[in-house]
């Protein structure tokens, strides 16, 4: 009897722990005060380096467009843009009707990394660490959104810009575009989580070559090594690269919001959690769609999958 009660309590507490982990995972925060991370302190420091913006446009289709907007500096991230990015990610976390996201740069180029003027001004190790934690937090939360996300790479994605592409589920490259982890040339390694994510996307051997050689990845190489998911050709009638990216993404965002969110959550769990935890998460997510309206409707329509 006592054993049964204990067993039940254990089961309840482990499922609570799992749900907590799932919630934290979907919110995505990596750092807290125990890591010496004060969001407010670093936010204030970053705001001292203004310029550009990160803009968000949510469409009725459920696809949002996030624009890295600082064309005078090839869309380099100023301090205030880092703060903007985090605010936009918070807005997307609360967008219950959202299904997809396109991240792109203004004026047909993606992003040339952090603004070198800000980098010079905060080149001491303490400030560098704080900026690194802030951006890791923002980009981890971006990747963990329940939306299916795409980086549309036009022109150049350099340094932190290359890292940003890895915080999306997919990368589409237009002809002539380049992704380059130039960090080694700057005496650096990625610090916005780009190395950890790159290894998961292309494997450690290829990641070592890309980082160790600061290799230029053009669309063909990108497709070959699995960094790019599709090449967008310029000659597609009158369609802009953004329209082409929306068309590409809409294949994966078709359907009811809860189902798209569930798809993203199970894939995220498989990508990030050890197998036994990923399986438990999958079960929890399955429980949210089983017998839910979309499932009942599909059963009632006796659909065939020809
Ligand atoms: C953990 C994060 C690590 C990092 O991200 S470190 C930063 C890595 N990124 C870089 O080193 C990129 C440096 N920039 C470049 O290599 C070149 O500017 C680039 C992007 C290839 C473009 O070359 P071009 O087409 O010849 O154009 P350009 O050099 O005249 O640039 C146009 C204007 O944009 C500016 N710019 C480009 N990238 C920047 C950056 N990251 N920070 C601050 N300003 C940047 C550049 O200084 C120039 O401005 P201006 O016209 O001289 O006032």
Short mmCIF file of C-alpha atoms and ligand atoms in Angstrom, two decimals:
data_model
loop_
_atom_site.label_atom_id
_atom_site.label_comp_id
_atom_site.label_asym_id
_atom_site.label_seq_id
_atom_site.Cartn_x
_atom_site.Cartn_y
_atom_site.Cartn_z
CA UNK A 1 0.00 0.00 0.00
CA UNK A 2 2.73 2.46 1.12
CA UNK A 3 4.79 1.36 -1.89
CA UNK A 4 1.88 2.04 -4.24
CA UNK A 5 1.38 5.54 -2.83
CA UNK A 6 5.12 6.21 -3.13
CA UNK A 7 5.13 4.91 -6.71
CA UNK A 8 2.16 7.12 -7.63
CA UNK A 9 3.84 10.18 -6.05
CA UNK A 10 7.07 9.43 -7.89
CA UNK A 11 5.22 9.09 -11.19
CA UNK A 12 3.37 12.36 -10.54
CA UNK A 13 6.55 14.24 -9.61
CA UNK A 14 8.51 12.90 -12.59
CA UNK A 15 5.69 13.86 -14.93
CA UNK A 16 5.61 17.33 -13.29
CA UNK A 17 9.37 17.61 -13.77
CA UNK A 18 8.94 16.59 -17.39
CA UNK A 19 6.18 19.12 -17.98
CA UNK A 20 8.34 21.78 -16.30
CA UNK A 21 11.22 20.88 -18.58
CA UNK A 22 8.93 20.93 -21.59
CA UNK A 23 7.61 24.36 -20.60
CA UNK A 24 11.12 25.71 -19.96
CA UNK A 25 12.23 24.13 -23.23
CA UNK A 26 9.42 25.76 -25.21
CA UNK A 27 10.13 29.12 -23.51
CA UNK A 28 13.78 28.35 -24.16
CA UNK A 29 15.59 30.42 -21.52
CA UNK A 30 19.17 29.18 -21.18
CA UNK A 31 20.58 31.57 -18.56
CA UNK A 32 19.28 32.96 -15.28
CA UNK A 33 20.71 34.82 -12.28
CA UNK A 34 22.50 31.65 -11.12
CA UNK A 35 24.70 32.02 -14.20
CA UNK A 36 25.38 35.68 -13.32
CA UNK A 37 22.92 36.74 -16.02
CA UNK A 38 20.93 39.89 -15.41
CA UNK A 39 18.67 40.57 -18.35
CA UNK A 40 18.09 44.19 -17.30
CA UNK A 41 21.77 44.99 -16.81
CA UNK A 42 22.88 43.72 -20.23
CA UNK A 43 19.80 45.21 -21.89
CA UNK A 44 20.80 48.64 -20.62
CA UNK A 45 24.39 48.18 -21.81
CA UNK A 46 23.28 47.07 -25.28
CA UNK A 47 20.85 49.98 -25.65
CA UNK A 48 23.91 52.29 -25.48
CA UNK A 49 24.76 51.10 -29.04
CA UNK A 50 21.77 52.16 -31.13
CA UNK A 51 21.08 51.87 -34.85
CA UNK A 52 18.83 49.83 -37.12
CA UNK A 53 15.90 47.74 -35.98
CA UNK A 54 14.45 44.25 -36.02
CA UNK A 55 10.93 44.43 -37.44
CA UNK A 56 8.10 41.94 -37.17
CA UNK A 57 5.14 41.62 -39.51
CA UNK A 58 2.51 38.98 -38.70
CA UNK A 59 0.35 37.88 -41.61
CA UNK A 60 -3.19 36.44 -41.43
CA UNK A 61 -1.80 33.31 -43.14
CA UNK A 62 -0.05 32.50 -39.83
CA UNK A 63 3.37 33.25 -41.35
CA UNK A 64 5.35 36.13 -39.84
CA UNK A 65 8.32 37.94 -41.35
CA UNK A 66 11.19 39.07 -39.14
CA UNK A 67 13.42 41.64 -40.85
CA UNK A 68 16.99 42.40 -39.74
CA UNK A 69 17.07 46.02 -40.74
CA UNK A 70 20.33 47.99 -40.75
CA UNK A 71 21.20 48.21 -44.45
CA UNK A 72 23.81 50.99 -44.04
CA UNK A 73 25.91 48.38 -42.18
CA UNK A 74 24.93 45.32 -44.21
CA UNK A 75 22.35 44.53 -41.48
CA UNK A 76 24.99 44.19 -38.75
CA UNK A 77 23.48 43.82 -35.26
CA UNK A 78 23.78 46.98 -33.17
CA UNK A 79 23.20 46.65 -29.41
CA UNK A 80 19.64 47.99 -29.64
CA UNK A 81 18.89 45.47 -32.43
CA UNK A 82 19.88 42.63 -30.09
CA UNK A 83 17.35 43.99 -27.58
CA UNK A 84 14.78 44.37 -30.40
CA UNK A 85 15.36 40.77 -31.44
CA UNK A 86 14.58 39.48 -27.97
CA UNK A 87 11.39 41.56 -27.80
CA UNK A 88 10.23 40.26 -31.17
CA UNK A 89 10.92 36.68 -30.05
CA UNK A 90 8.79 37.32 -26.93
CA UNK A 91 5.98 38.59 -29.16
CA UNK A 92 6.25 35.46 -31.30
CA UNK A 93 6.17 33.22 -28.20
CA UNK A 94 2.78 34.76 -27.42
CA UNK A 95 1.40 34.55 -30.98
CA UNK A 96 -1.17 31.80 -30.57
CA UNK A 97 -2.32 31.89 -34.23
CA UNK A 98 1.21 31.68 -35.65
CA UNK A 99 2.47 28.72 -37.67
CA UNK A 100 5.56 29.85 -39.56
CA UNK A 101 8.34 32.41 -39.54
CA UNK A 102 10.69 33.80 -42.18
CA UNK A 103 13.85 35.54 -40.97
CA UNK A 104 15.53 37.72 -43.59
CA UNK A 105 17.62 40.86 -43.99
CA UNK A 106 16.62 44.21 -45.46
CA UNK A 107 17.87 45.35 -48.88
CA UNK A 108 18.58 41.84 -50.20
CA UNK A 109 21.41 40.90 -47.88
CA UNK A 110 21.06 38.77 -44.75
CA UNK A 111 23.29 40.02 -41.91
CA UNK A 112 27.00 40.77 -41.44
CA UNK A 113 27.11 39.70 -37.77
CA UNK A 114 27.58 41.96 -34.81
CA UNK A 115 28.21 45.64 -35.40
CA UNK A 116 31.98 45.92 -35.22
CA UNK A 117 31.72 49.39 -33.64
CA UNK A 118 29.75 47.93 -30.71
CA UNK A 119 32.11 44.92 -30.59
CA UNK A 120 35.11 47.24 -30.23
CA UNK A 121 33.41 49.20 -27.44
CA UNK A 122 32.53 46.09 -25.40
CA UNK A 123 35.66 44.06 -26.20
CA UNK A 124 36.41 43.33 -22.51
CA UNK A 125 35.73 39.69 -21.52
CA UNK A 126 32.95 40.47 -18.98
CA UNK A 127 30.84 42.46 -21.43
CA UNK A 128 31.57 39.96 -24.19
CA UNK A 129 30.25 37.12 -21.98
CA UNK A 130 27.10 39.07 -21.17
CA UNK A 131 26.41 39.84 -24.84
CA UNK A 132 27.07 36.18 -25.64
CA UNK A 133 24.55 34.98 -23.00
CA UNK A 134 21.97 37.54 -24.14
CA UNK A 135 22.20 36.43 -27.78
CA UNK A 136 22.33 32.72 -26.93
CA UNK A 137 19.15 33.21 -24.96
CA UNK A 138 17.43 35.12 -27.77
CA UNK A 139 18.46 32.67 -30.50
CA UNK A 140 17.66 29.56 -28.45
CA UNK A 141 14.19 30.96 -27.81
CA UNK A 142 13.88 31.73 -31.54
CA UNK A 143 14.71 28.13 -32.46
CA UNK A 144 12.34 26.79 -29.78
CA UNK A 145 9.31 28.75 -30.98
CA UNK A 146 6.40 26.46 -31.82
CA UNK A 147 6.59 27.87 -35.36
CA UNK A 148 8.33 26.32 -38.36
CA UNK A 149 11.06 28.80 -39.19
CA UNK A 150 13.11 29.56 -42.28
CA UNK A 151 16.16 31.77 -42.77
CA UNK A 152 15.98 33.37 -46.20
CA UNK A 153 19.63 34.02 -47.09
CA UNK A 154 20.20 36.64 -49.76
CA UNK A 155 23.60 38.30 -50.17
CA UNK A 156 25.82 37.59 -47.17
CA UNK A 157 25.31 35.89 -43.80
CA UNK A 158 28.60 36.48 -41.96
CA UNK A 159 29.77 35.80 -38.41
CA UNK A 160 26.79 36.25 -36.10
CA UNK A 161 24.64 36.42 -39.26
CA UNK A 162 25.72 32.86 -40.14
CA UNK A 163 24.89 31.89 -36.54
CA UNK A 164 21.44 33.42 -36.87
CA UNK A 165 20.68 31.18 -39.88
CA UNK A 166 21.27 28.13 -37.66
CA UNK A 167 18.61 29.34 -35.21
CA UNK A 168 15.96 28.57 -37.84
CA UNK A 169 14.59 25.14 -38.77
CA UNK A 170 15.44 25.59 -42.45
CA UNK A 171 17.76 27.71 -44.63
CA UNK A 172 16.86 28.82 -48.15
CA UNK A 173 19.70 30.38 -50.16
CA UNK A 174 19.22 32.59 -53.21
CA UNK A 175 21.73 32.22 -56.05
CA UNK A 176 24.88 34.21 -55.34
CA UNK A 177 24.36 34.19 -51.57
CA UNK A 178 27.01 33.11 -49.05
CA UNK A 179 26.98 31.80 -45.49
CA UNK A 180 30.38 32.19 -43.84
CA UNK A 181 31.43 31.65 -40.25
CA UNK A 182 34.19 34.29 -40.42
CA UNK A 183 34.85 34.12 -36.67
CA UNK A 184 38.30 32.56 -37.05
CA UNK A 185 39.42 35.52 -39.15
CA UNK A 186 38.32 37.74 -36.25
CA UNK A 187 40.26 35.63 -33.71
CA UNK A 188 36.94 34.29 -32.40
CA UNK A 189 34.67 31.30 -32.34
CA UNK A 190 30.88 31.51 -32.57
CA UNK A 191 29.34 32.69 -29.29
CA UNK A 192 25.66 33.03 -30.15
CA UNK A 193 25.16 29.24 -30.02
CA UNK A 194 26.05 28.88 -33.71
CA UNK A 195 28.71 26.19 -33.26
CA UNK A 196 26.49 23.93 -31.14
CA UNK A 197 23.63 24.27 -33.62
CA UNK A 198 25.89 23.87 -36.69
CA UNK A 199 27.21 20.53 -35.37
CA UNK A 200 23.62 19.32 -35.02
CA UNK A 201 22.78 20.44 -38.57
CA UNK A 202 25.80 19.26 -40.58
CA UNK A 203 27.70 16.99 -38.14
CA UNK A 204 30.96 17.64 -36.31
CA UNK A 205 33.34 16.86 -39.22
CA UNK A 206 31.74 19.35 -41.58
CA UNK A 207 31.27 21.91 -38.78
CA UNK A 208 34.99 21.69 -37.99
CA UNK A 209 35.83 22.36 -41.63
CA UNK A 210 33.39 25.29 -41.89
CA UNK A 211 34.67 26.92 -38.67
CA UNK A 212 38.33 25.91 -38.95
CA UNK A 213 38.61 27.10 -42.55
CA UNK A 214 36.09 29.97 -42.28
CA UNK A 215 34.80 28.47 -45.55
CA UNK A 216 32.47 30.38 -47.84
CA UNK A 217 29.33 28.29 -48.25
CA UNK A 218 27.60 29.06 -51.55
CA UNK A 219 24.13 27.61 -52.28
CA UNK A 220 25.50 24.50 -54.06
CA UNK A 221 27.90 23.65 -51.21
CA UNK A 222 25.15 24.51 -48.72
CA UNK A 223 22.78 22.01 -50.35
CA UNK A 224 25.53 19.39 -50.61
CA UNK A 225 26.45 19.48 -46.90
CA UNK A 226 22.87 19.88 -45.64
CA UNK A 227 23.23 23.46 -44.42
CA UNK A 228 20.85 24.74 -47.10
CA UNK A 229 17.46 23.14 -47.73
CA UNK A 230 16.74 24.71 -51.11
CA UNK A 231 18.24 27.11 -53.64
CA UNK A 232 15.87 29.86 -54.73
CA UNK A 233 16.56 30.78 -58.35
CA UNK A 234 16.18 34.43 -59.33
CA UNK A 235 14.10 33.70 -62.43
CA UNK A 236 10.75 32.68 -60.89
CA UNK A 237 8.42 34.95 -62.85
CA UNK A 238 7.78 38.11 -60.87
CA UNK A 239 8.07 36.42 -57.47
CA UNK A 240 10.47 38.07 -55.04
CA UNK A 241 12.72 35.91 -52.88
CA UNK A 242 10.42 36.65 -49.94
CA UNK A 243 7.36 35.46 -51.89
CA UNK A 244 9.25 32.34 -52.96
CA UNK A 245 10.20 31.67 -49.34
CA UNK A 246 6.56 32.10 -48.25
CA UNK A 247 5.43 29.63 -50.93
CA UNK A 248 8.10 27.16 -49.86
CA UNK A 249 7.19 27.44 -46.18
CA UNK A 250 3.43 27.25 -46.75
CA UNK A 251 3.82 23.57 -47.74
CA UNK A 252 4.76 22.87 -44.14
CA UNK A 253 2.41 25.30 -42.37
CA UNK A 254 -0.77 24.13 -44.10
CA UNK A 255 -3.26 22.84 -41.50
CA UNK A 256 -4.59 23.67 -38.04
CA UNK A 257 -2.38 25.65 -35.65
CA UNK A 258 -2.38 23.04 -32.80
CA UNK A 259 -1.17 20.34 -35.21
CA UNK A 260 1.66 22.50 -36.60
CA UNK A 261 2.72 23.42 -33.05
CA UNK A 262 2.64 19.74 -32.07
CA UNK A 263 4.78 18.78 -35.09
CA UNK A 264 7.39 21.39 -34.15
CA UNK A 265 7.38 20.31 -30.48
CA UNK A 266 8.00 16.62 -31.17
CA UNK A 267 10.80 17.41 -33.61
CA UNK A 268 12.35 19.86 -31.12
CA UNK A 269 12.21 17.21 -28.40
CA UNK A 270 13.88 14.67 -30.71
CA UNK A 271 16.54 17.21 -31.61
CA UNK A 272 17.35 18.36 -28.08
CA UNK A 273 16.44 15.71 -25.51
CA UNK A 274 17.88 12.28 -24.68
CA UNK A 275 15.76 9.54 -26.30
CA UNK A 276 13.78 8.47 -23.22
CA UNK A 277 12.82 12.07 -22.43
CA UNK A 278 12.04 12.80 -26.08
CA UNK A 279 9.71 9.78 -26.10
CA UNK A 280 7.93 10.98 -22.95
CA UNK A 281 7.58 14.45 -24.45
CA UNK A 282 6.21 12.92 -27.65
CA UNK A 283 3.61 11.08 -25.56
CA UNK A 284 2.60 14.34 -23.81
CA UNK A 285 2.29 16.18 -27.12
CA UNK A 286 0.43 13.25 -28.69
CA UNK A 287 -2.06 13.55 -25.83
CA UNK A 288 -2.82 17.11 -26.87
CA UNK A 289 -3.78 16.19 -30.47
CA UNK A 290 -5.36 12.73 -29.97
CA UNK A 291 -9.15 13.15 -30.05
CA UNK A 292 -8.78 16.89 -30.58
CA UNK A 293 -10.97 18.66 -33.20
CA UNK A 294 -8.55 18.22 -36.14
CA UNK A 295 -8.18 14.51 -35.36
CA UNK A 296 -11.95 13.95 -34.98
CA UNK A 297 -12.65 15.86 -38.19
CA UNK A 298 -10.10 13.77 -40.11
CA UNK A 299 -11.62 10.54 -38.74
CA UNK A 300 -15.16 11.67 -39.65
CA UNK A 301 -14.15 12.51 -43.22
CA UNK A 302 -12.74 8.98 -43.75
CA UNK A 303 -9.89 10.54 -45.71
CA UNK A 304 -7.53 8.43 -47.80
CA UNK A 305 -3.89 9.41 -48.17
CA UNK A 306 -3.39 8.75 -51.87
C1 LIG B 1 29.69 36.50 -32.08
C2 LIG B 1 29.49 37.39 -33.23
C3 LIG B 1 30.74 37.54 -34.07
C4 LIG B 1 30.61 38.52 -35.21
O1 LIG B 1 29.57 38.62 -35.81
S1 LIG B 1 31.95 39.47 -35.58
C5 LIG B 1 31.49 40.37 -37.03
C6 LIG B 1 31.69 39.53 -38.25
N1 LIG B 1 31.39 40.28 -39.44
C7 LIG B 1 32.34 40.92 -40.13
O2 LIG B 1 33.49 40.90 -39.79
C8 LIG B 1 31.86 41.64 -41.38
C9 LIG B 1 32.76 42.80 -41.71
N2 LIG B 1 32.34 43.41 -42.95
C10 LIG B 1 32.76 42.98 -44.14
O3 LIG B 1 33.50 42.02 -44.27
C11 LIG B 1 32.27 43.74 -45.35
O4 LIG B 1 31.79 45.00 -44.94
C12 LIG B 1 31.15 42.99 -46.11
C13 LIG B 1 29.98 42.60 -45.19
C14 LIG B 1 31.75 41.74 -46.77
C15 LIG B 1 30.56 43.91 -47.21
O5 LIG B 1 31.58 44.36 -48.03
P1 LIG B 1 31.26 45.45 -49.15
O6 LIG B 1 30.15 44.94 -50.02
O7 LIG B 1 32.55 45.80 -49.80
O8 LIG B 1 30.65 46.68 -48.37
P2 LIG B 1 31.37 47.61 -47.28
O9 LIG B 1 32.49 46.90 -46.63
O10 LIG B 1 31.64 48.91 -47.90
O11 LIG B 1 30.19 47.71 -46.19
C16 LIG B 1 29.15 48.63 -46.33
C17 LIG B 1 29.07 49.37 -45.01
O12 LIG B 1 28.65 48.42 -44.02
C18 LIG B 1 29.55 48.48 -42.92
N3 LIG B 1 29.60 47.16 -42.27
C19 LIG B 1 29.57 45.96 -42.85
N4 LIG B 1 29.62 45.01 -41.94
C20 LIG B 1 29.66 45.61 -40.73
C21 LIG B 1 29.73 45.16 -39.40
N5 LIG B 1 29.71 43.83 -39.10
N6 LIG B 1 29.75 46.06 -38.41
C22 LIG B 1 29.73 47.38 -38.68
N7 LIG B 1 29.68 47.88 -39.93
C23 LIG B 1 29.65 46.99 -40.94
C24 LIG B 1 30.89 48.88 -43.55
O13 LIG B 1 31.75 49.39 -42.57
C25 LIG B 1 30.42 49.91 -44.55
O14 LIG B 1 30.14 51.10 -43.86
P3 LIG B 1 30.70 52.52 -44.43
O15 LIG B 1 30.06 52.65 -45.78
O16 LIG B 1 32.18 52.35 -44.52
O17 LIG B 1 30.24 53.51 -43.43
#
